[in-house]
Coordinates of C-alpha atoms in Angstrom, one line a residue:
M1 CA -17.3 23.4 -5.0
T2 CA -15.2 25.4 -2.7
D3 CA -12.1 27.3 -3.8
N4 CA -8.8 25.6 -4.4
V5 CA -7.6 24.0 -1.3
A6 CA -3.9 24.7 -1.4
E7 CA -3.0 22.8 1.7
L8 CA -3.8 19.5 0.1
I9 CA -0.6 19.6 -1.9
D10 CA 1.5 21.2 0.8
P11 CA 4.2 18.7 2.0
Q12 CA 3.9 20.1 5.5
F13 CA 0.3 19.1 5.6
W14 CA 1.0 15.5 4.9
R15 CA 3.8 15.5 7.6
M16 CA 1.3 16.4 10.3
P17 CA 0.3 13.6 12.7
L18 CA -2.3 11.3 11.2
E19 CA -5.0 12.4 13.8
D20 CA -4.4 16.1 13.1
R21 CA -4.5 15.7 9.4
M22 CA -7.8 13.7 9.6
A23 CA -9.2 16.3 11.9
R24 CA -8.8 18.8 9.2
F25 CA -10.3 16.5 6.7
A26 CA -13.3 16.1 8.9
E27 CA -13.9 19.8 8.5
L28 CA -13.3 19.7 4.8
R29 CA -15.7 16.7 4.4
E30 CA -18.6 18.9 5.5
V31 CA -17.7 21.6 3.0
D32 CA -18.1 19.4 -0.1
A33 CA -17.8 15.8 -1.3
F34 CA -15.2 16.9 -3.9
L35 CA -12.4 19.5 -3.2
P36 CA -10.5 21.2 -6.1
A37 CA -6.7 21.4 -6.0
S38 CA -3.9 22.2 -8.4
F39 CA -0.2 21.5 -8.6
D40 CA 2.8 22.6 -10.7
N41 CA 3.7 19.5 -12.7
P42 CA 7.5 19.3 -12.7
M43 CA 7.4 17.0 -15.7
S44 CA 5.3 19.2 -18.0
G45 CA 6.0 22.6 -16.4
L46 CA 2.2 23.3 -16.4
T47 CA -0.2 24.0 -13.6
E48 CA -2.7 21.1 -13.5
T49 CA -6.0 20.8 -11.7
F50 CA -7.8 17.8 -10.1
S51 CA -10.5 17.1 -7.5
V52 CA -10.2 15.0 -4.4
T53 CA -12.9 12.9 -2.7
T54 CA -13.8 13.5 1.0
R55 CA -16.7 11.1 1.4
Y56 CA -17.1 7.4 1.2
A57 CA -20.2 7.1 -1.0
E58 CA -18.7 9.1 -3.8
L59 CA -15.4 7.3 -3.8
V60 CA -17.2 3.9 -3.9
E61 CA -19.4 5.1 -6.8
I62 CA -16.5 6.2 -8.8
S63 CA -14.7 2.9 -8.1
R64 CA -17.7 1.0 -9.4
R65 CA -17.8 2.9 -12.7
P66 CA -14.5 2.2 -14.5
E67 CA -15.9 2.8 -17.9
E68 CA -16.6 6.4 -16.9
F69 CA -13.6 6.9 -14.5
C70 CA -10.7 5.0 -16.0
S71 CA -7.2 4.2 -14.7
G72 CA -5.4 4.0 -18.1
Q73 CA -5.2 7.6 -19.2
G74 CA -1.8 8.8 -18.1
A75 CA -1.5 6.9 -14.8
V76 CA -3.2 6.4 -11.4
S77 CA -0.7 9.0 -10.0
I78 CA -1.7 12.6 -9.9
P79 CA 0.6 13.7 -12.8
D80 CA 0.5 11.7 -15.9
L81 CA 3.7 9.6 -16.2
P82 CA 6.0 10.0 -19.2
A83 CA 6.4 7.0 -21.6
E84 CA 9.8 6.1 -20.2
A85 CA 8.3 5.8 -16.7
L86 CA 5.3 3.8 -17.8
E87 CA 7.9 1.3 -19.3
F88 CA 8.7 0.4 -15.7
F89 CA 5.5 1.4 -13.8
G90 CA 2.9 0.4 -16.4
S91 CA 1.5 -2.6 -14.9
F92 CA -2.2 -3.4 -14.9
I93 CA -2.9 -0.9 -12.0
N94 CA -2.6 1.7 -14.8
M95 CA -4.8 -0.1 -17.3
D96 CA -8.4 -0.5 -18.3
D97 CA -10.3 -3.4 -19.7
P98 CA -9.6 -5.4 -21.8
R99 CA -5.9 -5.1 -21.2
H100 CA -6.5 -4.9 -17.5
A101 CA -8.8 -7.9 -17.4
R102 CA -6.4 -10.0 -19.3
Q103 CA -3.4 -9.3 -17.1
R104 CA -5.3 -9.4 -13.9
G105 CA -6.8 -12.7 -14.9
I106 CA -3.4 -14.3 -15.5
V107 CA -2.1 -13.1 -12.2
S108 CA -5.3 -14.0 -10.3
R109 CA -4.8 -17.7 -11.2
S110 CA -1.9 -17.6 -8.7
F111 CA -3.6 -15.5 -6.1
T112 CA -6.5 -17.8 -5.1
P113 CA -6.5 -19.0 -1.5
R114 CA -5.6 -22.5 -2.7
Q115 CA -2.7 -21.3 -4.9
L116 CA -1.5 -19.1 -2.0
A117 CA -1.6 -21.8 0.6
S118 CA 2.2 -22.6 0.5
V119 CA 3.0 -18.8 0.5
L120 CA 0.7 -18.3 3.6
E121 CA 2.5 -21.1 5.4
S122 CA 5.9 -19.4 4.6
V123 CA 4.6 -16.1 6.2
E124 CA 4.8 -17.7 9.5
T125 CA 8.4 -19.0 9.0
I126 CA 9.6 -15.8 7.5
C127 CA 8.2 -13.7 10.4
T128 CA 9.9 -16.0 12.9
E129 CA 13.2 -15.5 11.0
V130 CA 12.8 -11.7 11.0
I131 CA 12.0 -11.5 14.6
D132 CA 14.9 -13.8 15.5
D133 CA 17.2 -11.3 13.7
M134 CA 15.3 -8.4 15.4
C135 CA 16.0 -9.9 18.9
E136 CA 19.7 -9.8 18.2
Q137 CA 19.8 -6.1 17.4
G138 CA 20.3 -3.2 19.7
D139 CA 20.0 -5.0 23.1
G140 CA 16.2 -4.8 22.9
E141 CA 15.8 -1.4 21.3
V142 CA 15.4 -1.1 17.5
D143 CA 13.7 0.8 14.7
L144 CA 10.6 -1.4 14.1
V145 CA 10.5 -0.2 10.4
E146 CA 14.0 -1.3 9.7
A147 CA 14.0 -4.4 11.9
L148 CA 10.5 -5.9 10.9
S149 CA 8.0 -3.8 9.0
Q150 CA 10.4 -3.3 6.0
P151 CA 12.1 -6.7 5.5
F152 CA 9.2 -9.0 6.4
P153 CA 6.7 -8.5 3.7
L154 CA 9.4 -7.9 1.1
L155 CA 11.0 -11.2 1.9
V156 CA 7.6 -12.9 1.5
I157 CA 7.3 -11.4 -2.0
C158 CA 10.9 -12.2 -3.0
D159 CA 10.6 -15.8 -1.9
M160 CA 7.2 -16.1 -3.6
M161 CA 8.6 -14.7 -6.9
G162 CA 11.8 -16.8 -6.6
I163 CA 14.1 -13.9 -6.1
P164 CA 17.4 -15.2 -4.5
R165 CA 18.1 -13.8 -1.1
S166 CA 21.4 -12.5 -2.5
E167 CA 19.4 -9.9 -4.4
F168 CA 17.2 -8.9 -1.5
R169 CA 19.2 -5.7 -0.7
T170 CA 18.9 -4.6 -4.4
V171 CA 15.1 -5.0 -4.3
L172 CA 14.9 -3.4 -0.9
D173 CA 16.9 -0.3 -1.9
A174 CA 15.1 0.1 -5.3
T175 CA 11.6 -0.2 -3.6
N176 CA 12.6 2.3 -1.0
V177 CA 13.5 4.8 -3.7
I178 CA 10.1 4.3 -5.5
L179 CA 8.1 4.4 -2.3
G180 CA 9.9 7.4 -1.0
A181 CA 10.7 9.4 -4.1
G182 CA 9.9 12.6 -2.3
D183 CA 12.0 11.8 0.8
P184 CA 15.6 13.0 0.8
D185 CA 16.7 10.2 3.0
M186 CA 15.7 7.8 0.3
L187 CA 17.3 9.6 -2.6
G188 CA 20.9 10.2 -1.5
G189 CA 20.9 13.6 -3.2
R190 CA 19.7 12.3 -6.5
D191 CA 16.9 13.8 -8.6
P192 CA 13.6 12.1 -7.7
I193 CA 12.6 11.4 -11.3
M194 CA 15.9 10.0 -12.3
A195 CA 16.2 8.0 -9.1
M196 CA 12.8 6.4 -9.7
L197 CA 13.8 5.6 -13.3
E198 CA 17.1 4.1 -12.2
A199 CA 15.3 2.0 -9.5
G200 CA 12.8 0.8 -12.1
M201 CA 15.5 -0.1 -14.4
Q202 CA 17.3 -2.2 -11.7
L203 CA 14.2 -4.1 -10.8
T204 CA 13.4 -4.6 -14.5
T205 CA 16.8 -6.0 -15.3
L206 CA 16.7 -8.4 -12.3
M207 CA 13.1 -9.6 -13.1
N208 CA 13.8 -10.2 -16.8
E209 CA 16.8 -12.3 -16.0
I210 CA 14.9 -14.4 -13.5
A211 CA 11.9 -14.8 -15.9
E212 CA 14.2 -15.9 -18.7
E213 CA 15.7 -18.6 -16.4
R214 CA 12.2 -19.7 -15.4
R215 CA 11.1 -20.1 -19.0
K216 CA 13.9 -22.5 -19.5
D217 CA 13.8 -24.2 -16.1
P218 CA 10.5 -23.7 -14.3
R219 CA 10.4 -24.0 -10.5
D220 CA 7.8 -23.8 -7.8
D221 CA 7.4 -20.1 -7.6
L222 CA 5.1 -17.4 -8.9
T223 CA 7.5 -16.2 -11.6
S224 CA 7.4 -19.7 -13.2
A225 CA 3.6 -19.8 -13.0
L226 CA 3.3 -16.4 -14.8
V227 CA 5.6 -17.2 -17.7
N228 CA 4.6 -20.8 -18.2
A229 CA 1.1 -22.3 -18.3
P230 CA -0.5 -25.6 -19.0
D231 CA -3.3 -26.2 -21.5
D232 CA -2.3 -23.1 -23.6
E233 CA -3.5 -20.7 -20.9
D234 CA -2.4 -17.1 -21.4
I235 CA 0.8 -16.0 -19.8
L236 CA 2.5 -12.7 -19.1
A237 CA 4.5 -11.5 -22.1
P238 CA 8.2 -10.8 -21.6
H239 CA 7.5 -7.0 -21.5
E240 CA 4.8 -7.5 -18.9
I241 CA 6.5 -9.5 -16.2
A242 CA 8.8 -6.8 -14.9
P243 CA 6.1 -4.0 -14.4
F244 CA 4.0 -6.7 -12.5
F245 CA 6.9 -7.5 -10.2
I246 CA 7.5 -3.8 -9.5
L247 CA 3.8 -3.3 -8.7
L248 CA 3.9 -6.4 -6.4
A249 CA 7.2 -5.3 -4.8
V250 CA 6.1 -1.7 -4.2
A251 CA 2.4 -1.8 -3.6
G252 CA 2.1 -5.4 -2.2
N253 CA 5.1 -4.8 0.1
D254 CA 3.9 -1.3 1.3
T255 CA 0.4 -2.3 2.4
T256 CA 1.8 -4.7 5.0
R257 CA 4.8 -2.5 5.9
T258 CA 2.8 0.6 6.6
A259 CA 0.0 -1.4 8.4
I260 CA 2.5 -3.0 10.8
S261 CA 4.3 0.3 11.6
R262 CA 1.1 2.4 11.8
G263 CA -0.6 -0.4 13.8
M264 CA 2.1 -0.5 16.4
H265 CA 1.9 3.2 16.7
L266 CA -1.9 3.2 17.0
L267 CA -1.6 0.6 19.7
S268 CA 0.8 2.7 21.6
Q269 CA -1.7 5.5 21.5
N270 CA -4.6 3.3 22.5
P271 CA -3.3 0.9 25.2
D272 CA -6.8 -0.2 26.1
Q273 CA -7.3 -1.6 22.6
R274 CA -3.9 -3.3 22.8
R275 CA -5.0 -5.1 26.0
V276 CA -8.2 -6.2 24.3
W277 CA -6.2 -7.6 21.4
Q278 CA -3.3 -9.1 23.4
D279 CA -5.7 -10.8 25.9
D280 CA -7.5 -12.7 23.1
L281 CA -5.3 -12.9 20.1
E282 CA -7.2 -15.5 18.1
S283 CA -10.7 -14.1 18.2
V284 CA -9.7 -10.4 18.1
S285 CA -7.1 -10.6 15.3
P286 CA -9.5 -10.6 12.3
T287 CA -11.3 -7.4 13.4
A288 CA -8.1 -5.8 14.7
V289 CA -6.3 -6.3 11.3
E290 CA -9.3 -4.7 9.5
E291 CA -9.3 -1.7 11.9
I292 CA -5.6 -1.2 11.4
V293 CA -6.1 -1.1 7.6
R294 CA -9.1 1.3 8.0
V295 CA -7.3 3.7 10.2
A296 CA -3.8 3.5 8.7
S297 CA -5.1 3.3 5.0
P298 CA -1.6 2.5 3.7
V299 CA -2.3 3.5 0.2
T300 CA -3.3 7.2 0.4
F301 CA -4.9 7.6 -3.0
M302 CA -5.4 6.5 -6.6
R303 CA -6.4 8.7 -9.5
R304 CA -9.1 8.2 -12.0
T305 CA -9.8 10.1 -15.2
A306 CA -13.3 10.9 -16.6
T307 CA -13.7 9.3 -20.0
R308 CA -16.9 11.3 -20.7
A309 CA -19.4 13.7 -19.1
A310 CA -20.6 12.0 -15.9
R311 CA -22.4 12.9 -12.7
V312 CA -21.5 11.7 -9.2
G313 CA -23.7 12.9 -6.4
E314 CA -24.0 16.6 -7.1
R315 CA -20.8 16.9 -9.1
E316 CA -20.7 17.1 -12.9
F317 CA -17.5 15.9 -14.5
T318 CA -16.3 16.5 -18.0
K319 CA -14.1 14.3 -20.2
G320 CA -10.5 14.5 -19.0
D321 CA -11.3 15.6 -15.4
K322 CA -8.9 14.0 -12.9
V323 CA -10.3 12.9 -9.6
V324 CA -8.2 11.6 -6.7
L325 CA -9.7 8.9 -4.5
L326 CA -8.5 9.5 -0.9
Y327 CA -9.1 6.2 0.8
G328 CA -8.1 7.2 4.4
V329 CA -10.5 10.1 4.3
A330 CA -13.3 7.9 3.1
N331 CA -12.5 5.5 5.9
R332 CA -13.3 8.2 8.4
D333 CA -16.6 9.2 7.0
P334 CA -19.2 9.4 9.9
R335 CA -22.0 8.7 7.4
V336 CA -20.7 5.1 7.2
F337 CA -18.5 4.5 10.4
D338 CA -19.7 5.2 14.0
D339 CA -17.3 7.4 15.9
P340 CA -14.8 7.1 13.0
E341 CA -11.9 8.8 14.7
R342 CA -11.9 6.0 17.5
F343 CA -9.5 3.1 17.0
D344 CA -11.6 0.1 17.9
V345 CA -10.1 -3.4 17.5
L346 CA -13.5 -5.0 17.8
R347 CA -15.2 -2.8 15.2
N348 CA -17.7 -4.8 13.2
P349 CA -19.0 -4.2 10.6
N350 CA -16.0 -2.4 9.0
P351 CA -16.6 -1.9 5.3
H352 CA -13.4 0.1 4.8
V353 CA -11.7 0.8 1.4
G354 CA -8.2 0.4 2.7
F355 CA -7.5 -2.2 -0.1
G356 CA -9.2 0.0 -2.6
G357 CA -12.8 0.6 -3.6
P358 CA -15.1 -2.1 -5.1
G359 CA -14.5 -2.8 -8.8
P360 CA -11.8 -4.2 -11.0
H361 CA -8.9 -2.6 -9.1
F362 CA -9.6 -4.0 -5.7
C363 CA -6.3 -5.3 -4.2
L364 CA -5.5 -8.8 -5.4
G365 CA -3.1 -9.3 -2.5
A366 CA -5.6 -8.3 0.3
H367 CA -5.8 -11.9 1.5
L368 CA -2.0 -12.2 1.8
A369 CA -1.7 -8.7 3.4
R370 CA -4.2 -9.6 6.0
R371 CA -2.3 -12.8 6.8
E372 CA 1.0 -11.0 7.1
V373 CA -0.3 -8.3 9.5
A374 CA -2.1 -10.9 11.7
V375 CA 1.0 -13.1 11.9
A376 CA 3.3 -10.1 12.7
F377 CA 1.3 -9.0 15.6
R378 CA 0.6 -12.5 16.9
Q379 CA 4.3 -13.2 17.0
L380 CA 5.1 -9.8 18.5
F381 CA 2.6 -10.2 21.2
T382 CA 3.6 -13.7 22.1
R383 CA 7.4 -13.5 21.6
L384 CA 7.9 -9.9 22.7
P385 CA 4.9 -9.2 24.9
D386 CA 6.3 -6.1 26.5
I387 CA 7.3 -4.4 23.2
E388 CA 6.6 -0.6 23.4
V389 CA 7.0 2.5 21.3
V390 CA 9.8 4.7 22.8
G391 CA 10.0 7.6 20.4
E392 CA 8.3 9.6 17.7
A393 CA 6.9 8.0 14.5
V394 CA 8.8 9.7 11.7
P395 CA 6.6 10.0 8.5
L396 CA 7.8 9.3 5.0
E397 CA 8.2 12.7 3.3
A398 CA 6.6 13.4 -0.1
M399 CA 6.2 15.9 -2.8
G400 CA 2.5 16.9 -2.5
I401 CA 0.0 14.1 -1.7
P402 CA 2.0 10.9 -0.9
L403 CA 0.9 7.8 -2.7
V404 CA 2.0 6.0 0.5
G405 CA 1.2 7.3 4.0
G406 CA 4.2 5.5 5.4
I407 CA 6.4 5.7 8.6
K408 CA 10.1 5.5 7.9
R409 CA 11.2 5.3 11.6
L410 CA 9.5 3.9 14.7
P411 CA 11.8 3.3 17.7
V412 CA 10.6 0.4 20.0
R413 CA 11.9 -1.4 23.1
F414 CA 11.4 -5.0 24.2
T415 CA 12.9 -7.8 26.3
P416 CA 14.6 -10.1 23.7
T417 CA 13.6 -13.8 23.6
A418 CA 15.3 -16.9 22.2
R419 CA 15.5 -17.6 18.5
G420 CA 13.0 -19.9 16.8
V421 CA 10.1 -19.4 19.0
G422 CA 7.0 -19.0 16.8

């Protein structure tokens, strides 16, 4: 392997425009399939090392070998999380089988296309509601993130879980802290670790109260389905429901939030591709959504830890080695994608790993996320056909490699339309 690549943990590197950052990764990809890096862990005070993937084949192979590259030793973040953090953020994304299989199995019962049918219908209604509100803000000039990308997917999740609208602001503020723990705008001067723990505690308290109500009085929502089950089927235990909700509210919300924001920015940079999509919404939407997820890759990485000596490609791992799977970098690998730096809304095939690599941790909510992105752009193109980006995309700041490659502000301008036009 090459020498330590210090730029990979430099916050300034991750604030570069996406295309500039990926141009650098294109150079690094040809150096090695795995690049070494290190960071000073603020929680342990130690300098810790890890590797990052730069190529598609190696990322996919590691994803397919969970027995050798696990998720449950410490965390899927780069630093191991302390026990008090895992109390809030220790959902099945940080687990291995059999615990992972059990919890994912319980949740997956409610994430089949049939079970999600009513939720998918509500996506249309909620998007209309959010764009109605957006049309009444700022005389046709708004921050797309604040007006649409941020509230839309989170409202879907809150309604799906049975969270009252009166608590929406609580959930929004807490998830913003967790998603943007390295961004001063999200912290209000607080210590990042303490702010994350406080946010986790807020969401845990809220979810535990609602789960307790649903055990006594089940309703037609996902929380009720997860804490009550017919025919003695397994259910989430009281200590499991809140971490699942935090995972859903943070990771499930972010995929759509970042895809909408990045997607609008990409379309502004590629007006020819916007015309192709806007001229034929129904037939182009499926491939356009996949291409947005490929190029934007909302989830930047997940970490795996070697459980024993293992070989991947030409790299030998030893027990305890940490390897960080960079999804967006794999999604630009020219060994798999023709002209990978080109944004092509008709790209097909498109075997991207924007929802995670193959294996047990592939995103359960991918079907819902695809639906949300498709609905958002269809409504934007039909209701606000002249919408345009009128300023810089401001990236979410992070300490080192961000878990989320988000945009926190994206100014847009449009001609407002009447309410209730779907």
